[in-house]
mmCIF file of C-alpha atoms in Angstrom:
data_model
loop_
_atom_site.group_PDB
_atom_site.id
_atom_site.type_symbol
_atom_site.label_atom_id
_atom_site.label_comp_id
_atom_site.label_asym_id
_atom_site.label_seq_id
_atom_site.Cartn_x
_atom_site.Cartn_y
_atom_site.Cartn_z
ATOM 1 C CA MET A 1 120.099 94.555 42.189
ATOM 2 C CA THR A 2 119.776 96.059 45.864
ATOM 3 C CA SER A 3 115.829 96.521 47.637
ATOM 4 C CA THR A 4 114.870 99.263 50.151
ATOM 5 C CA SER A 5 113.186 99.540 52.515
ATOM 6 C CA ALA A 6 110.990 101.828 54.760
ATOM 7 C CA SER A 7 112.139 102.104 58.245
ATOM 8 C CA ALA A 8 110.499 100.964 60.920
ATOM 9 C CA PRO A 9 108.419 103.730 62.464
ATOM 10 C CA PRO A 10 109.214 104.840 66.497
ATOM 11 C CA ALA A 11 108.054 102.991 68.897
ATOM 12 C CA ALA A 12 104.386 104.516 70.927
ATOM 13 C CA VAL A 13 105.782 105.648 73.311
ATOM 14 C CA PRO A 14 103.728 104.182 76.975
ATOM 15 C CA VAL A 15 101.166 106.673 78.649
ATOM 16 C CA HIS A 16 102.401 106.182 81.868
ATOM 17 C CA GLN A 17 105.483 107.295 80.303
ATOM 18 C CA ARG A 18 104.447 110.418 78.995
ATOM 19 C CA VAL A 19 102.468 111.838 82.450
ATOM 20 C CA ALA A 20 105.751 111.026 84.196
ATOM 21 C CA GLU A 21 107.728 112.895 81.858
ATOM 22 C CA LEU A 22 104.715 115.988 81.932
ATOM 23 C CA THR A 23 105.015 115.642 85.692
ATOM 24 C CA ALA A 24 109.054 116.445 85.248
ATOM 25 C CA THR A 25 108.233 118.565 83.210
ATOM 26 C CA HIS A 26 105.306 120.160 85.509
ATOM 27 C CA ILE A 27 108.097 120.461 88.447
ATOM 28 C CA GLY A 28 111.168 121.480 86.633
ATOM 29 C CA SER A 29 110.681 124.713 85.877
ATOM 30 C CA TRP A 30 108.569 125.086 89.923
ATOM 31 C CA GLN A 31 110.641 123.713 92.319
ATOM 32 C CA GLU A 32 113.245 125.223 90.657
ATOM 33 C CA GLY A 33 111.239 128.567 90.384
ATOM 34 C CA TYR A 34 110.062 128.423 94.565
ATOM 35 C CA LEU A 35 113.135 127.859 95.406
ATOM 36 C CA ASN A 36 115.233 130.714 94.149
ATOM 37 C CA ASP A 37 112.305 132.554 95.938
ATOM 38 C CA ARG A 38 110.270 133.511 93.364
ATOM 39 C CA SER A 39 106.077 134.930 93.522
ATOM 40 C CA GLN A 40 104.688 132.846 90.457
ATOM 41 C CA ALA A 41 106.033 129.012 92.021
ATOM 42 C CA VAL A 42 105.235 130.643 95.777
ATOM 43 C CA ALA A 43 101.728 131.001 94.164
ATOM 44 C CA ALA A 44 101.379 128.177 91.551
ATOM 45 C CA LEU A 45 102.383 125.238 94.847
ATOM 46 C CA ALA A 46 99.936 128.196 96.725
ATOM 47 C CA ARG A 47 96.968 126.888 94.663
ATOM 48 C CA LEU A 48 98.219 123.119 94.029
ATOM 49 C CA ARG A 49 97.902 122.006 97.935
ATOM 50 C CA ARG A 50 95.091 122.642 97.665
ATOM 51 C CA GLY A 51 93.614 120.256 95.272
ATOM 52 C CA ALA A 52 96.123 117.447 96.957
ATOM 53 C CA GLY A 53 93.126 114.779 97.742
ATOM 54 C CA ARG A 54 90.816 115.594 95.449
ATOM 55 C CA GLU A 55 90.093 114.491 91.985
ATOM 56 C CA ALA A 56 91.595 116.307 88.655
ATOM 57 C CA GLY A 57 88.458 117.740 88.349
ATOM 58 C CA GLU A 58 87.047 119.526 91.660
ATOM 59 C CA THR A 59 89.390 122.404 91.329
ATOM 60 C CA PRO A 60 88.774 124.515 88.462
ATOM 61 C CA ASP A 61 90.883 126.681 90.149
ATOM 62 C CA LEU A 62 93.822 124.752 88.605
ATOM 63 C CA TRP A 63 93.157 124.180 85.347
ATOM 64 C CA ASN A 64 94.893 126.706 83.512
ATOM 65 C CA LEU A 65 97.609 125.794 85.774
ATOM 66 C CA ILE A 66 98.437 122.392 85.347
ATOM 67 C CA ASP A 67 98.552 122.328 80.745
ATOM 68 C CA THR A 68 97.297 119.154 79.747
ATOM 69 C CA ASP A 69 98.466 119.996 75.715
ATOM 70 C CA ALA A 70 100.825 117.169 75.706
ATOM 71 C CA LEU A 71 98.858 114.014 76.586
ATOM 72 C CA HIS A 72 96.393 115.414 73.805
ATOM 73 C CA ALA A 73 99.243 115.412 71.282
ATOM 74 C CA SER A 74 100.115 112.934 67.990
ATOM 75 C CA THR A 75 103.392 113.736 67.068
ATOM 76 C CA ALA A 76 106.337 110.702 66.129
ATOM 77 C CA GLY A 77 106.379 108.229 67.988
ATOM 78 C CA THR A 78 103.033 108.741 70.377
ATOM 79 C CA ARG A 79 99.400 108.796 69.485
ATOM 80 C CA LEU A 80 95.652 110.416 71.117
ATOM 81 C CA LEU A 81 94.751 109.423 73.811
ATOM 82 C CA SER A 82 91.553 107.456 74.331
ATOM 83 C CA GLU A 83 88.493 108.871 76.782
ATOM 84 C CA GLN A 84 89.642 106.085 79.068
ATOM 85 C CA GLU A 85 93.287 106.884 79.769
ATOM 86 C CA MET A 86 93.180 110.713 79.038
ATOM 87 C CA VAL A 87 90.714 110.357 82.079
ATOM 88 C CA ARG A 88 93.072 108.302 83.760
ATOM 89 C CA ALA A 89 96.181 110.261 83.228
ATOM 90 C CA GLU A 90 95.377 114.096 83.941
ATOM 91 C CA ASN A 91 94.129 112.035 87.287
ATOM 92 C CA ALA A 92 97.798 110.434 88.126
ATOM 93 C CA LEU A 93 99.695 113.620 86.745
ATOM 94 C CA HIS A 94 97.296 116.234 89.595
ATOM 95 C CA ALA A 95 97.868 113.610 92.451
ATOM 96 C CA ALA A 96 101.111 113.403 91.763
ATOM 97 C CA LEU A 97 101.522 116.618 91.481
ATOM 98 C CA THR A 98 99.176 117.763 94.123
ATOM 99 C CA LEU A 99 100.980 116.113 96.879
ATOM 100 C CA TRP A 100 104.501 117.031 95.399
ATOM 101 C CA ALA A 101 103.297 120.644 96.161
ATOM 102 C CA PHE A 102 103.208 120.054 99.902
ATOM 103 C CA HIS A 103 105.824 117.920 100.193
ATOM 104 C CA GLN A 104 107.862 121.290 99.220
ATOM 105 C CA GLN A 105 106.075 123.313 101.530
ATOM 106 C CA SER A 106 108.703 125.766 102.732
ATOM 107 C CA ARG A 107 111.799 122.958 102.000
ATOM 108 C CA GLY A 108 115.547 124.591 100.431
ATOM 109 C CA ALA A 109 115.957 121.546 98.861
ATOM 110 C CA PRO A 110 114.108 120.171 95.825
ATOM 111 C CA MET A 111 111.599 117.472 97.810
ATOM 112 C CA HIS A 112 111.760 115.609 93.618
ATOM 113 C CA ARG A 113 114.629 114.018 92.951
ATOM 114 C CA ARG A 114 114.729 112.345 90.160
ATOM 115 C CA HIS A 115 115.415 107.733 90.553
ATOM 116 C CA THR A 116 118.720 106.524 89.104
ATOM 117 C CA ARG A 117 119.926 103.282 89.913
ATOM 118 C CA GLU A 118 122.635 105.010 93.023
ATOM 119 C CA ARG A 119 119.931 107.041 94.562
ATOM 120 C CA PRO A 120 117.081 105.429 94.521
ATOM 121 C CA GLY A 121 114.477 107.843 94.859
ATOM 122 C CA GLY A 122 110.822 105.281 94.613
ATOM 123 C CA LEU A 123 108.609 105.120 96.726
ATOM 124 C CA GLY A 124 109.971 102.021 99.230
ATOM 125 C CA ALA A 125 112.595 103.364 98.730
ATOM 126 C CA ALA A 126 111.530 106.640 100.535
ATOM 127 C CA VAL A 127 109.640 105.548 103.107
ATOM 128 C CA ARG A 128 112.205 103.098 104.143
ATOM 129 C CA ARG A 129 114.912 105.845 104.191
ATOM 130 C CA LEU A 130 112.234 107.246 107.576
ATOM 131 C CA MET A 131 113.547 103.752 109.619
ATOM 132 C CA PRO A 132 116.569 103.400 111.282
ATOM 133 C CA ALA A 133 119.389 101.458 109.494
ATOM 134 C CA ASP A 134 119.002 98.378 111.086
ATOM 135 C CA GLY A 135 115.490 97.730 111.378
ATOM 136 C CA VAL A 136 111.839 98.553 110.294
ATOM 137 C CA ASP A 137 109.842 100.735 111.571
ATOM 138 C CA GLU A 138 106.125 99.214 111.749
ATOM 139 C CA PRO A 139 103.852 101.526 112.101
ATOM 140 C CA VAL A 140 105.600 103.804 109.080
ATOM 141 C CA ARG A 141 106.268 100.273 107.056
ATOM 142 C CA LYS A 142 102.148 100.027 108.315
ATOM 143 C CA ARG A 143 100.870 103.311 106.409
ATOM 144 C CA LEU A 144 103.215 101.621 102.912
ATOM 145 C CA VAL A 145 100.837 98.874 102.209
ATOM 146 C CA ARG A 146 97.993 100.467 104.113
ATOM 147 C CA ALA A 147 98.178 102.958 100.690
ATOM 148 C CA GLY A 148 98.792 99.850 97.686
ATOM 149 C CA THR A 149 94.932 98.879 99.191
ATOM 150 C CA ALA A 150 93.624 101.684 99.128
ATOM 151 C CA PRO A 151 89.869 101.401 96.902
ATOM 152 C CA ASP A 152 90.139 103.826 94.892
ATOM 153 C CA LEU A 153 92.331 106.883 93.746
ATOM 154 C CA VAL A 154 91.903 110.013 95.750
ATOM 155 C CA ALA A 155 92.119 106.996 98.875
ATOM 156 C CA LEU A 156 95.910 106.167 97.353
ATOM 157 C CA THR A 157 96.499 110.693 96.967
ATOM 158 C CA GLN A 158 95.098 110.550 100.750
ATOM 159 C CA ARG A 159 97.283 108.168 101.609
ATOM 160 C CA LEU A 160 100.182 108.506 100.689
ATOM 161 C CA ARG A 161 100.169 112.895 101.951
ATOM 162 C CA ASP A 162 100.586 111.130 105.548
ATOM 163 C CA ILE A 163 103.643 109.449 103.644
ATOM 164 C CA VAL A 164 104.422 112.762 101.917
ATOM 165 C CA ALA A 165 103.850 114.272 105.918
ATOM 166 C CA LEU A 166 107.112 111.991 107.377
ATOM 167 C CA LEU A 167 109.376 112.809 104.010
ATOM 168 C CA ARG A 168 108.472 116.050 104.381
ATOM 169 C CA ARG A 169 109.811 116.929 108.028
ATOM 170 C CA GLU A 170 112.991 114.135 107.142
ATOM 171 C CA ASP A 171 113.882 116.075 104.047
ATOM 172 C CA ILE A 172 114.024 113.045 102.345
ATOM 173 C CA PRO A 173 112.936 114.044 98.513
ATOM 174 C CA LEU A 174 111.092 111.325 96.805
ATOM 175 C CA ASP A 175 111.141 110.790 92.451
ATOM 176 C CA TYR A 176 107.051 111.970 92.105
ATOM 177 C CA ALA A 177 107.053 111.399 87.651
ATOM 178 C CA LEU A 178 107.733 108.027 88.636
ATOM 179 C CA LEU A 179 105.060 108.319 90.842
ATOM 180 C CA ALA A 180 103.076 109.373 88.253
ATOM 181 C CA GLY A 181 103.134 107.089 85.495
ATOM 182 C CA GLN A 182 102.926 104.621 88.445
ATOM 183 C CA LEU A 183 99.684 106.407 89.303
ATOM 184 C CA TYR A 184 98.642 105.913 85.850
ATOM 185 C CA LEU A 185 99.177 101.937 85.913
ATOM 186 C CA TRP A 186 97.221 101.566 89.415
ATOM 187 C CA GLN A 187 93.809 102.372 87.449
ATOM 188 C CA TRP A 188 93.795 100.240 85.703
ATOM 189 C CA PRO A 189 92.801 96.173 86.111
ATOM 190 C CA ASP A 190 95.208 94.412 88.162
ATOM 191 C CA GLY A 191 97.862 97.501 87.881
ATOM 192 C CA PRO A 192 97.110 98.005 91.485
ATOM 193 C CA ALA A 193 99.282 94.927 92.224
ATOM 194 C CA ALA A 194 101.660 95.716 89.640
ATOM 195 C CA VAL A 195 101.783 98.945 91.785
ATOM 196 C CA ARG A 196 102.225 97.271 94.627
ATOM 197 C CA ARG A 197 104.963 95.145 93.395
ATOM 198 C CA ARG A 198 107.621 97.260 92.473
ATOM 199 C CA TRP A 199 106.928 99.488 95.167
ATOM 200 C CA GLY A 200 108.431 96.331 97.242
ATOM 201 C CA ARG A 201 110.958 95.763 95.413
ATOM 202 C CA SER A 202 112.111 99.207 95.794
ATOM 203 C CA PHE A 203 111.816 99.484 99.313
ATOM 204 C CA HIS A 204 114.527 96.277 99.463
ATOM 205 C CA GLU A 205 116.227 98.641 97.309
ATOM 206 C CA GLN A 206 116.986 100.695 99.282
ATOM 207 C CA ARG A 207 119.271 99.492 102.149
ATOM 208 C CA ARG A 208 122.428 102.484 102.890
ATOM 209 C CA PRO A 209 121.956 104.351 105.695
ATOM 210 C CA ARG A 210 120.560 106.808 105.144
ATOM 211 C CA PRO A 211 122.855 109.925 103.180
ATOM 212 C CA ALA A 212 124.160 113.349 104.272
ATOM 213 C CA SER A 213 122.138 116.223 104.358
ATOM 214 C CA ASP A 214 123.135 117.835 101.627
ATOM 215 C CA GLU A 215 122.838 114.915 98.924
ATOM 216 C CA ASN A 216 119.383 117.111 98.287
ATOM 217 C CA THR A 217 120.896 120.337 97.767
ATOM 218 C CA THR A 218 120.685 119.453 93.652
ATOM 219 C CA PRO A 219 118.515 117.869 91.172
ATOM 220 C CA ASP A 220 119.330 115.043 90.050
ATOM 221 C CA THR A 221 117.597 114.878 86.252
ATOM 222 C CA ASP A 222 118.977 111.820 85.368
ATOM 223 C CA LYS A 223 115.923 109.479 83.196
ATOM 224 C CA ASP A 224 113.954 107.770 85.242
ATOM 225 C CA ALA A 225 115.044 103.540 85.824
ATOM 226 C CA SER A 226 112.092 102.440 85.942
#
């Protein structure tokens, strides 16, 4: 006699991963359009930059620009988010997108690049690439430490903006999908400590000299490995 059993339901996608995926979806379209000088994408980036350093709800001009429908969906592998989860997801999405728009401004190469083991794209790795291959730039390192000790998300975003300004100057890209997921986690109890550890690991992950400048000319679409 044979028995049958129902297949197990798919595991729910973690909220921070949903935030990361939605961030990548938004940036993928805008970044391609911006690099090809499409007016709609250029205008979108200008609007996004005005929201940098502010809470998600403070810039009404972005309400119809940042589509959060995917966060409200309840399909296979997802669930409805609580109000607290939704607010924190929207805050993280807003912060990551506005920081990317500032980073991408007037740059001819993609400033969002997905993290891979071979080409680390985390915040710590990006900061490490600002430094000499054979040493540590202490003022730059302190900027990363200061970001990790921010008292709230708005202060964190403002401190990250200072770091992004340095990355932008050197044409060093960042995985903004990975960052968005981390910004979501950062808002929960014990989240700041966990995210700081991830940034520290990422910093030590990037020990090679800076790659040639043409490395950044092609977006990396590999899935976030963090």
